[in-house]
Amino acid sequence: MSFAAGIAILAATALLVAGCSDSGGSSTSKTTSSSGGDVRVKLTPVARVDDPTAFTTRTGDRALYVTEQVGRVRAMRDGALDPRPVLDITDQVGSGGERGLLGIAFSPDGSKLYLYYTNRDGDIRVDEYPMSGNAVDTGSRRQLLAVDHPAAPNHNGGQLSFGPDGKLYMGLGDGGGAGDAGAGHVEGGNAQSRDTLLGKILRIDPTPSGGAPYSIPSDNPFAGGGGMPEIWAYGLRNPWRFSWDRETADMWIADVGQNQWEEIDFVRAGRGAGANYGWNRVEGNHEFSGAAPAGAVGPIHEYSHAGGGCSISGGYVYRGSKIPGLTGQYLFSDYCDSTIRSIRERGGKVADQRDLGLKANQVTAFGQDQDGQLYVLSQGDGVQRVDPA
């Protein structure tokens, strides 16, 4: 399976073969930032989870929840992986390539579980399950969102997260293939069209309203017209993980590039509604099919594929207490390169860059626990925690 949703060196439907690692121990690195200062970190193995794709926590519950691409939700409690899945929907999930169970979130009060997956027809689904204690009430499943996906199997998005405002955000890819041809949209593809949910970040209230399975927040940028009311931001190719800084509520978006540039977008707290990030007119800061749209928001950081990267995997701003040297740094990686790096923002620009010198085998995502400690999810190494060396 592969999350390299924008790899130009492969055909649009090509798959990467997952690697394997038998290291079993912690890898340790001392790194020096571009602005000076050392930090010593290591990766500590936590659990051998098969093809992990997403990670979350639940209010009032110390367990750590991880999704497996094939369609299982697993729980890690007291440092051990529960052998029994919390939920198994493998019979509903079409898994392989970039498809599968891709996202998970709990409601802010922990009473409901939400899953983002591709079904056996390759279409996007988001379902809601009530929780009964620590158990999932499978008999009360409710479909929240259904989006048809074109024939191409890639760019399914998959991020699912409640924001600081208590609303549910979802990241959808542009529909797949290369260049966002966007059937029916001559210029700009799906990502630039406000008449489709593909290539967007959506924002909804999952409370049913007026016969619909969810409500549209009145302050959504297109709630009154001009685009589909669920849209919060657009012009994205495949937002492979976004997150909020738990201290500042600033938002970070990692968007997978086409064939040359991977990008990270920064959104100041309270802003970002209606933002256009430019795809497919631009890739990062560079023209792709034309000049950047008027008012398009450029990335705070980009990197080229020349260094071995191919598909960005976004993470979190570190706010834990165990590694003071990482405080305020946004950690991210790349599926092909798998080196874990970080940047720090100041005044809307990158003020510090670090190569943390750590690698996991084919990084797919990051996680953050209740204490702000960060975790790395990878196909070859399962779940590992970023610790002080």
Short mmCIF file of C-alpha atoms in Angstrom, two decimals:
data_model
loop_
_atom_site.label_atom_id
_atom_site.label_comp_id
_atom_site.label_asym_id
_atom_site.label_seq_id
_atom_site.Cartn_x
_atom_site.Cartn_y
_atom_site.Cartn_z
CA MET A 1 0.00 0.00 0.00
CA SER A 2 1.16 3.55 -0.58
CA PHE A 3 0.33 7.00 0.65
CA ALA A 4 2.65 8.62 -1.87
CA ALA A 5 -0.30 10.40 -3.41
CA GLY A 6 1.74 12.72 -5.57
CA ILE A 7 4.69 10.69 -6.75
CA ALA A 8 5.65 11.90 -10.18
CA ILE A 9 8.22 9.19 -10.70
CA LEU A 10 5.44 6.61 -10.72
CA ALA A 11 2.36 6.34 -12.87
CA ALA A 12 -0.78 7.76 -11.32
CA THR A 13 -2.05 4.34 -10.35
CA ALA A 14 1.23 2.79 -9.32
CA LEU A 15 1.68 1.41 -5.83
CA LEU A 16 4.66 1.32 -3.56
CA VAL A 17 5.53 -1.88 -1.79
CA ALA A 18 5.68 -1.56 1.96
CA GLY A 19 9.06 -2.24 3.47
CA CYS A 20 9.79 -4.06 6.67
CA SER A 21 12.09 -3.40 9.61
CA ASP A 22 13.40 -5.78 12.21
CA SER A 23 15.43 -3.24 14.15
CA GLY A 24 13.32 -3.66 17.27
CA GLY A 25 15.26 -1.02 19.20
CA SER A 26 15.32 2.74 19.59
CA SER A 27 17.16 4.89 17.11
CA THR A 28 18.88 7.90 18.60
CA SER A 29 20.05 11.16 17.10
CA LYS A 30 21.60 14.43 18.11
CA THR A 31 20.61 17.20 15.76
CA THR A 32 21.61 20.84 15.39
CA SER A 33 19.02 23.32 14.18
CA SER A 34 19.69 25.94 11.51
CA SER A 35 19.42 28.63 14.17
CA GLY A 36 21.67 26.89 16.66
CA GLY A 37 20.89 24.70 19.66
CA ASP A 38 21.07 20.95 20.06
CA VAL A 39 18.37 18.44 20.86
CA ARG A 40 18.85 14.73 21.49
CA VAL A 41 15.93 12.53 20.49
CA LYS A 42 15.16 8.90 19.77
CA LEU A 43 12.33 6.76 18.44
CA THR A 44 11.00 4.24 20.94
CA PRO A 45 8.96 1.30 19.58
CA VAL A 46 5.46 1.20 21.05
CA ALA A 47 3.42 -1.30 19.02
CA ARG A 48 3.72 -3.39 15.85
CA VAL A 49 0.53 -2.23 14.15
CA ASP A 50 -0.14 -3.42 10.60
CA ASP A 51 -0.12 -0.53 8.09
CA PRO A 52 -1.16 2.20 10.56
CA THR A 53 -2.87 5.18 8.97
CA ALA A 54 -4.21 7.44 11.72
CA PHE A 55 -3.97 8.04 15.47
CA THR A 56 -6.22 9.76 18.00
CA THR A 57 -7.16 10.01 21.68
CA ARG A 58 -10.48 10.18 23.47
CA THR A 59 -11.64 12.43 26.29
CA GLY A 60 -11.69 10.62 29.62
CA ASP A 61 -9.78 7.63 28.23
CA ARG A 62 -6.01 7.09 28.48
CA ALA A 63 -5.98 4.62 25.58
CA LEU A 64 -4.34 5.54 22.27
CA TYR A 65 -6.35 4.62 19.19
CA VAL A 66 -4.79 3.65 15.85
CA THR A 67 -6.38 2.65 12.54
CA GLU A 68 -5.10 -0.14 10.32
CA GLN A 69 -5.53 0.45 6.60
CA VAL A 70 -7.39 -2.81 6.04
CA GLY A 71 -10.26 -1.59 8.24
CA ARG A 72 -9.53 -2.16 11.94
CA VAL A 73 -9.39 0.22 14.91
CA ARG A 74 -6.87 -0.84 17.54
CA ALA A 75 -6.29 0.45 21.09
CA MET A 76 -3.03 0.73 22.98
CA ARG A 77 -3.48 0.67 26.75
CA ASP A 78 -0.75 0.90 29.36
CA GLY A 79 1.91 0.52 26.70
CA ALA A 80 0.43 -2.64 25.20
CA LEU A 81 -1.64 -3.25 22.07
CA ASP A 82 -5.01 -4.79 22.86
CA PRO A 83 -5.18 -8.00 20.77
CA ARG A 84 -8.89 -7.49 20.18
CA PRO A 85 -9.81 -4.75 17.71
CA VAL A 86 -12.01 -1.98 19.05
CA LEU A 87 -13.87 -2.11 15.73
CA ASP A 88 -13.48 -4.17 12.57
CA ILE A 89 -15.07 -2.90 9.35
CA THR A 90 -12.90 -4.83 6.92
CA ASP A 91 -16.04 -6.10 5.18
CA GLN A 92 -16.95 -2.52 4.24
CA VAL A 93 -13.51 -1.18 3.31
CA GLY A 94 -11.81 -1.32 -0.06
CA SER A 95 -8.16 -1.45 0.95
CA GLY A 96 -4.99 -1.28 -1.11
CA GLY A 97 -2.85 1.38 -2.72
CA GLU A 98 -4.00 4.64 -1.15
CA ARG A 99 -7.43 3.30 -0.25
CA GLY A 100 -8.56 1.91 3.07
CA LEU A 101 -9.47 3.06 6.56
CA LEU A 102 -7.72 6.42 6.54
CA GLY A 103 -9.01 8.60 9.37
CA ILE A 104 -10.40 8.51 12.91
CA ALA A 105 -11.72 11.04 15.41
CA PHE A 106 -13.75 11.12 18.59
CA SER A 107 -16.25 13.84 19.38
CA PRO A 108 -14.93 16.39 21.91
CA ASP A 109 -16.89 14.72 24.73
CA GLY A 110 -15.80 11.22 23.67
CA SER A 111 -19.35 10.00 23.13
CA LYS A 112 -19.04 9.30 19.40
CA LEU A 113 -16.46 7.75 17.08
CA TYR A 114 -15.99 8.90 13.48
CA LEU A 115 -14.24 6.94 10.72
CA TYR A 116 -13.11 8.05 7.24
CA TYR A 117 -12.62 5.26 4.70
CA THR A 118 -13.00 4.22 1.10
CA ASN A 119 -15.67 1.61 0.49
CA ARG A 120 -15.41 -1.38 -1.82
CA ASP A 121 -16.35 0.80 -4.79
CA GLY A 122 -13.53 3.21 -3.96
CA ASP A 123 -15.89 5.98 -2.82
CA ILE A 124 -15.34 8.11 0.27
CA ARG A 125 -17.44 7.48 3.36
CA VAL A 126 -17.50 9.03 6.84
CA ASP A 127 -19.49 7.13 9.47
CA GLU A 128 -20.47 7.91 13.06
CA TYR A 129 -20.69 5.33 15.86
CA PRO A 130 -22.00 6.04 19.37
CA MET A 131 -19.77 4.85 22.21
CA SER A 132 -21.10 2.81 25.12
CA GLY A 133 -18.43 3.09 27.77
CA ASN A 134 -15.28 1.97 25.97
CA ALA A 135 -17.23 -0.13 23.48
CA VAL A 136 -18.47 0.91 20.03
CA ASP A 137 -22.21 0.62 19.43
CA THR A 138 -21.99 -0.94 15.97
CA GLY A 139 -25.76 -1.33 15.70
CA SER A 140 -26.27 2.44 15.71
CA ARG A 141 -23.86 3.33 12.90
CA ARG A 142 -24.87 6.43 10.97
CA GLN A 143 -23.47 7.48 7.60
CA LEU A 144 -22.41 11.09 7.83
CA LEU A 145 -20.84 11.78 4.45
CA ALA A 146 -20.78 10.00 1.08
CA VAL A 147 -18.66 11.33 -1.78
CA ASP A 148 -18.25 9.56 -5.10
CA HIS A 149 -14.63 9.20 -6.12
CA PRO A 150 -13.47 9.01 -9.76
CA ALA A 151 -11.95 5.86 -11.17
CA ALA A 152 -8.40 6.76 -10.10
CA PRO A 153 -7.55 5.00 -6.82
CA ASN A 154 -5.34 7.74 -5.37
CA HIS A 155 -5.88 11.13 -3.67
CA ASN A 156 -8.58 9.97 -1.28
CA GLY A 157 -7.59 12.40 1.47
CA GLY A 158 -8.46 10.85 4.82
CA GLN A 159 -7.87 13.41 7.56
CA LEU A 160 -10.65 13.64 10.13
CA SER A 161 -10.35 15.92 13.15
CA PHE A 162 -12.37 18.14 15.45
CA GLY A 163 -10.95 21.65 15.52
CA PRO A 164 -10.58 23.96 18.52
CA ASP A 165 -14.02 25.34 17.58
CA GLY A 166 -15.66 21.95 18.14
CA LYS A 167 -16.50 21.50 14.46
CA LEU A 168 -15.56 18.42 12.42
CA TYR A 169 -12.99 19.02 9.66
CA MET A 170 -12.34 16.57 6.81
CA GLY A 171 -9.59 16.63 4.18
CA LEU A 172 -10.49 15.31 0.70
CA GLY A 173 -8.07 14.77 -2.18
CA ASP A 174 -8.68 16.12 -5.67
CA GLY A 175 -10.07 12.87 -7.08
CA GLY A 176 -6.88 11.19 -8.21
CA GLY A 177 -4.93 10.71 -11.36
CA ALA A 178 -2.24 13.21 -12.30
CA GLY A 179 -2.59 16.96 -12.69
CA ASP A 180 -6.18 17.09 -11.36
CA ALA A 181 -7.88 16.84 -14.73
CA GLY A 182 -11.15 17.34 -12.87
CA ALA A 183 -13.73 15.93 -15.28
CA GLY A 184 -16.22 18.64 -16.11
CA HIS A 185 -13.97 21.46 -14.92
CA VAL A 186 -11.92 22.94 -17.74
CA GLU A 187 -9.67 25.20 -15.68
CA GLY A 188 -8.24 24.45 -12.25
CA GLY A 189 -9.63 20.94 -11.90
CA ASN A 190 -11.65 19.74 -8.93
CA ALA A 191 -9.45 21.56 -6.45
CA GLN A 192 -10.32 24.99 -7.89
CA SER A 193 -14.02 24.23 -8.44
CA ARG A 194 -16.30 25.19 -5.56
CA ASP A 195 -18.98 22.91 -7.02
CA THR A 196 -17.34 19.71 -5.77
CA LEU A 197 -16.09 18.56 -2.38
CA LEU A 198 -12.91 17.06 -3.86
CA GLY A 199 -9.63 18.90 -3.30
CA LYS A 200 -11.00 20.60 -0.19
CA ILE A 201 -11.03 20.82 3.57
CA LEU A 202 -14.62 20.58 4.78
CA ARG A 203 -16.10 21.89 8.04
CA ILE A 204 -19.41 20.63 9.42
CA ASP A 205 -21.38 20.17 12.62
CA PRO A 206 -22.21 16.44 12.76
CA THR A 207 -25.57 17.17 14.40
CA PRO A 208 -28.42 16.22 12.02
CA SER A 209 -30.53 19.11 10.77
CA GLY A 210 -33.59 19.40 8.54
CA GLY A 211 -33.41 15.79 7.40
CA ALA A 212 -29.71 16.08 6.55
CA PRO A 213 -27.14 13.96 8.42
CA TYR A 214 -25.20 17.05 9.52
CA SER A 215 -25.51 20.81 9.91
CA ILE A 216 -23.65 23.59 8.09
CA PRO A 217 -22.00 26.09 10.46
CA SER A 218 -23.42 29.53 9.70
CA ASP A 219 -19.93 31.04 9.52
CA ASN A 220 -18.68 28.65 6.82
CA PRO A 221 -17.35 30.79 3.95
CA PHE A 222 -19.92 29.52 1.42
CA ALA A 223 -22.84 28.89 3.76
CA GLY A 224 -24.70 31.69 2.01
CA GLY A 225 -23.72 30.73 -1.55
CA GLY A 226 -20.80 30.90 -3.93
CA GLY A 227 -19.81 27.29 -3.39
CA MET A 228 -20.82 24.09 -1.65
CA PRO A 229 -21.61 25.05 1.95
CA GLU A 230 -19.42 22.32 3.49
CA ILE A 231 -16.25 23.83 1.98
CA TRP A 232 -13.90 25.56 4.42
CA ALA A 233 -10.78 25.77 2.21
CA TYR A 234 -9.92 24.69 -1.34
CA GLY A 235 -7.13 24.46 -3.91
CA LEU A 236 -5.59 21.37 -2.27
CA ARG A 237 -4.20 18.32 -4.04
CA ASN A 238 -4.24 15.75 -1.26
CA PRO A 239 -4.07 17.21 2.26
CA TRP A 240 -2.30 14.32 3.94
CA ARG A 241 -2.76 15.39 7.51
CA PHE A 242 -3.59 18.70 9.11
CA SER A 243 -3.47 19.54 12.80
CA TRP A 244 -3.81 22.36 15.27
CA ASP A 245 -1.20 23.64 17.68
CA ARG A 246 -2.75 22.75 21.04
CA GLU A 247 -1.29 25.91 22.61
CA THR A 248 -1.98 28.57 19.96
CA ALA A 249 -4.79 26.94 17.90
CA ASP A 250 -2.81 27.72 14.72
CA MET A 251 -3.46 25.18 11.96
CA TRP A 252 -0.85 23.32 9.90
CA ILE A 253 -1.69 21.60 6.58
CA ALA A 254 0.63 19.23 4.72
CA ASP A 255 -0.41 19.00 1.06
CA VAL A 256 1.06 16.35 -1.21
CA GLY A 257 2.66 17.68 -4.40
CA GLN A 258 2.55 16.46 -7.98
CA ASN A 259 6.03 15.77 -9.29
CA GLN A 260 8.43 18.34 -7.84
CA TRP A 261 7.27 20.12 -4.68
CA GLU A 262 5.78 19.16 -1.32
CA GLU A 263 4.24 21.94 0.76
CA ILE A 264 3.23 22.93 4.27
CA ASP A 265 0.58 25.60 4.75
CA PHE A 266 0.23 27.63 7.94
CA VAL A 267 -3.09 29.09 9.13
CA ARG A 268 -3.15 31.59 11.97
CA ALA A 269 -5.78 30.82 14.62
CA GLY A 270 -9.18 32.21 13.69
CA ARG A 271 -8.30 32.58 10.01
CA GLY A 272 -8.32 30.37 6.94
CA ALA A 273 -12.01 30.27 6.06
CA GLY A 274 -12.35 30.40 2.30
CA ALA A 275 -8.60 30.18 1.66
CA ASN A 276 -7.46 29.01 -1.76
CA TYR A 277 -4.11 27.17 -1.71
CA GLY A 278 -3.64 27.31 -5.44
CA TRP A 279 -3.60 23.75 -6.79
CA ASN A 280 -3.69 22.90 -9.71
CA ARG A 281 -2.64 26.27 -11.02
CA VAL A 282 0.44 26.10 -8.82
CA GLU A 283 2.45 23.40 -7.06
CA GLY A 284 3.88 24.95 -3.94
CA ASN A 285 5.19 28.36 -5.03
CA HIS A 286 5.68 27.24 -8.64
CA GLU A 287 3.45 27.43 -11.70
CA PHE A 288 1.93 24.11 -12.69
CA SER A 289 -0.92 24.82 -15.12
CA GLY A 290 -0.89 28.60 -14.93
CA ALA A 291 -0.37 31.57 -12.67
CA ALA A 292 -1.55 31.42 -9.08
CA PRO A 293 -5.22 32.36 -8.62
CA ALA A 294 -5.87 35.83 -7.25
CA GLY A 295 -5.50 35.81 -3.48
CA ALA A 296 -4.04 32.31 -3.35
CA VAL A 297 -2.23 31.46 -0.11
CA GLY A 298 1.34 30.27 -0.59
CA PRO A 299 3.01 27.68 1.63
CA ILE A 300 5.09 28.58 4.65
CA HIS A 301 7.52 25.82 3.64
CA GLU A 302 8.19 23.64 0.61
CA TYR A 303 10.80 21.09 -0.39
CA SER A 304 11.65 19.51 -3.70
CA HIS A 305 11.84 15.87 -4.67
CA ALA A 306 15.51 16.32 -5.50
CA GLY A 307 16.46 15.17 -2.00
CA GLY A 308 14.59 11.87 -2.27
CA GLY A 309 11.19 12.90 -0.99
CA CYS A 310 7.95 12.14 -2.83
CA SER A 311 4.93 12.55 -0.55
CA ILE A 312 4.70 14.61 2.63
CA SER A 313 3.24 13.20 5.85
CA GLY A 314 2.14 16.02 8.14
CA GLY A 315 2.46 15.95 11.90
CA TYR A 316 2.04 18.21 14.93
CA VAL A 317 3.63 21.09 16.79
CA TYR A 318 5.45 19.61 19.77
CA ARG A 319 3.95 20.76 23.08
CA GLY A 320 5.07 17.94 25.34
CA SER A 321 7.20 18.47 28.43
CA LYS A 322 9.91 15.85 27.91
CA ILE A 323 11.87 17.46 25.05
CA PRO A 324 12.14 21.21 25.72
CA GLY A 325 14.38 21.68 22.67
CA LEU A 326 11.49 20.68 20.40
CA THR A 327 8.87 22.95 21.96
CA GLY A 328 7.06 24.92 19.27
CA GLN A 329 8.55 22.86 16.42
CA TYR A 330 6.19 21.38 13.81
CA LEU A 331 7.29 17.81 13.00
CA PHE A 332 6.71 16.18 9.62
CA SER A 333 8.18 13.52 7.36
CA ASP A 334 7.96 12.07 3.86
CA TYR A 335 6.78 8.63 2.78
CA CYS A 336 9.79 7.98 0.54
CA ASP A 337 12.56 9.77 2.41
CA SER A 338 11.15 8.94 5.90
CA THR A 339 13.45 11.43 7.62
CA ILE A 340 11.72 13.25 10.46
CA ARG A 341 12.16 17.01 10.26
CA SER A 342 10.77 20.07 11.97
CA ILE A 343 10.21 23.77 11.38
CA ARG A 344 9.29 26.63 13.68
CA GLU A 345 7.05 29.53 12.68
CA ARG A 346 7.59 33.13 13.62
CA GLY A 347 5.67 36.00 12.07
CA GLY A 348 4.18 33.74 9.42
CA LYS A 349 7.59 32.59 8.20
CA VAL A 350 9.94 29.71 8.95
CA ALA A 351 12.35 30.84 11.64
CA ASP A 352 14.05 27.51 12.31
CA GLN A 353 14.53 24.26 10.40
CA ARG A 354 15.82 20.98 11.78
CA ASP A 355 16.65 17.58 10.43
CA LEU A 356 16.04 15.47 13.52
CA GLY A 357 18.18 12.71 12.07
CA LEU A 358 15.57 10.06 12.80
CA LYS A 359 14.03 7.72 10.27
CA ALA A 360 11.09 5.34 10.37
CA ASN A 361 10.36 2.95 7.53
CA GLN A 362 7.79 4.62 5.21
CA VAL A 363 6.12 7.19 7.46
CA THR A 364 2.35 7.45 6.95
CA ALA A 365 1.22 9.73 9.78
CA PHE A 366 1.91 11.18 13.23
CA GLY A 367 -0.03 11.11 16.47
CA GLN A 368 -0.26 13.20 19.62
CA ASP A 369 -1.21 11.80 23.03
CA GLN A 370 -3.00 13.41 25.95
CA ASP A 371 0.28 14.83 27.30
CA GLY A 372 1.46 16.33 24.02
CA GLN A 373 4.02 13.63 23.28
CA LEU A 374 4.33 12.77 19.59
CA TYR A 375 4.22 9.42 17.82
CA VAL A 376 5.34 8.33 14.36
CA LEU A 377 3.27 5.83 12.35
CA SER A 378 5.01 3.90 9.60
CA GLN A 379 4.42 0.81 7.53
CA GLY A 380 7.70 -0.81 8.37
CA ASP A 381 7.99 0.05 12.08
CA GLY A 382 4.41 0.37 13.30
CA VAL A 383 3.98 2.97 16.05
CA GLN A 384 6.98 4.66 17.66
CA ARG A 385 7.21 7.52 20.15
CA VAL A 386 9.52 10.53 19.88
CA ASP A 387 11.45 10.53 23.17
CA PRO A 388 14.41 12.35 24.68
CA ALA A 389 17.56 10.34 24.11
#
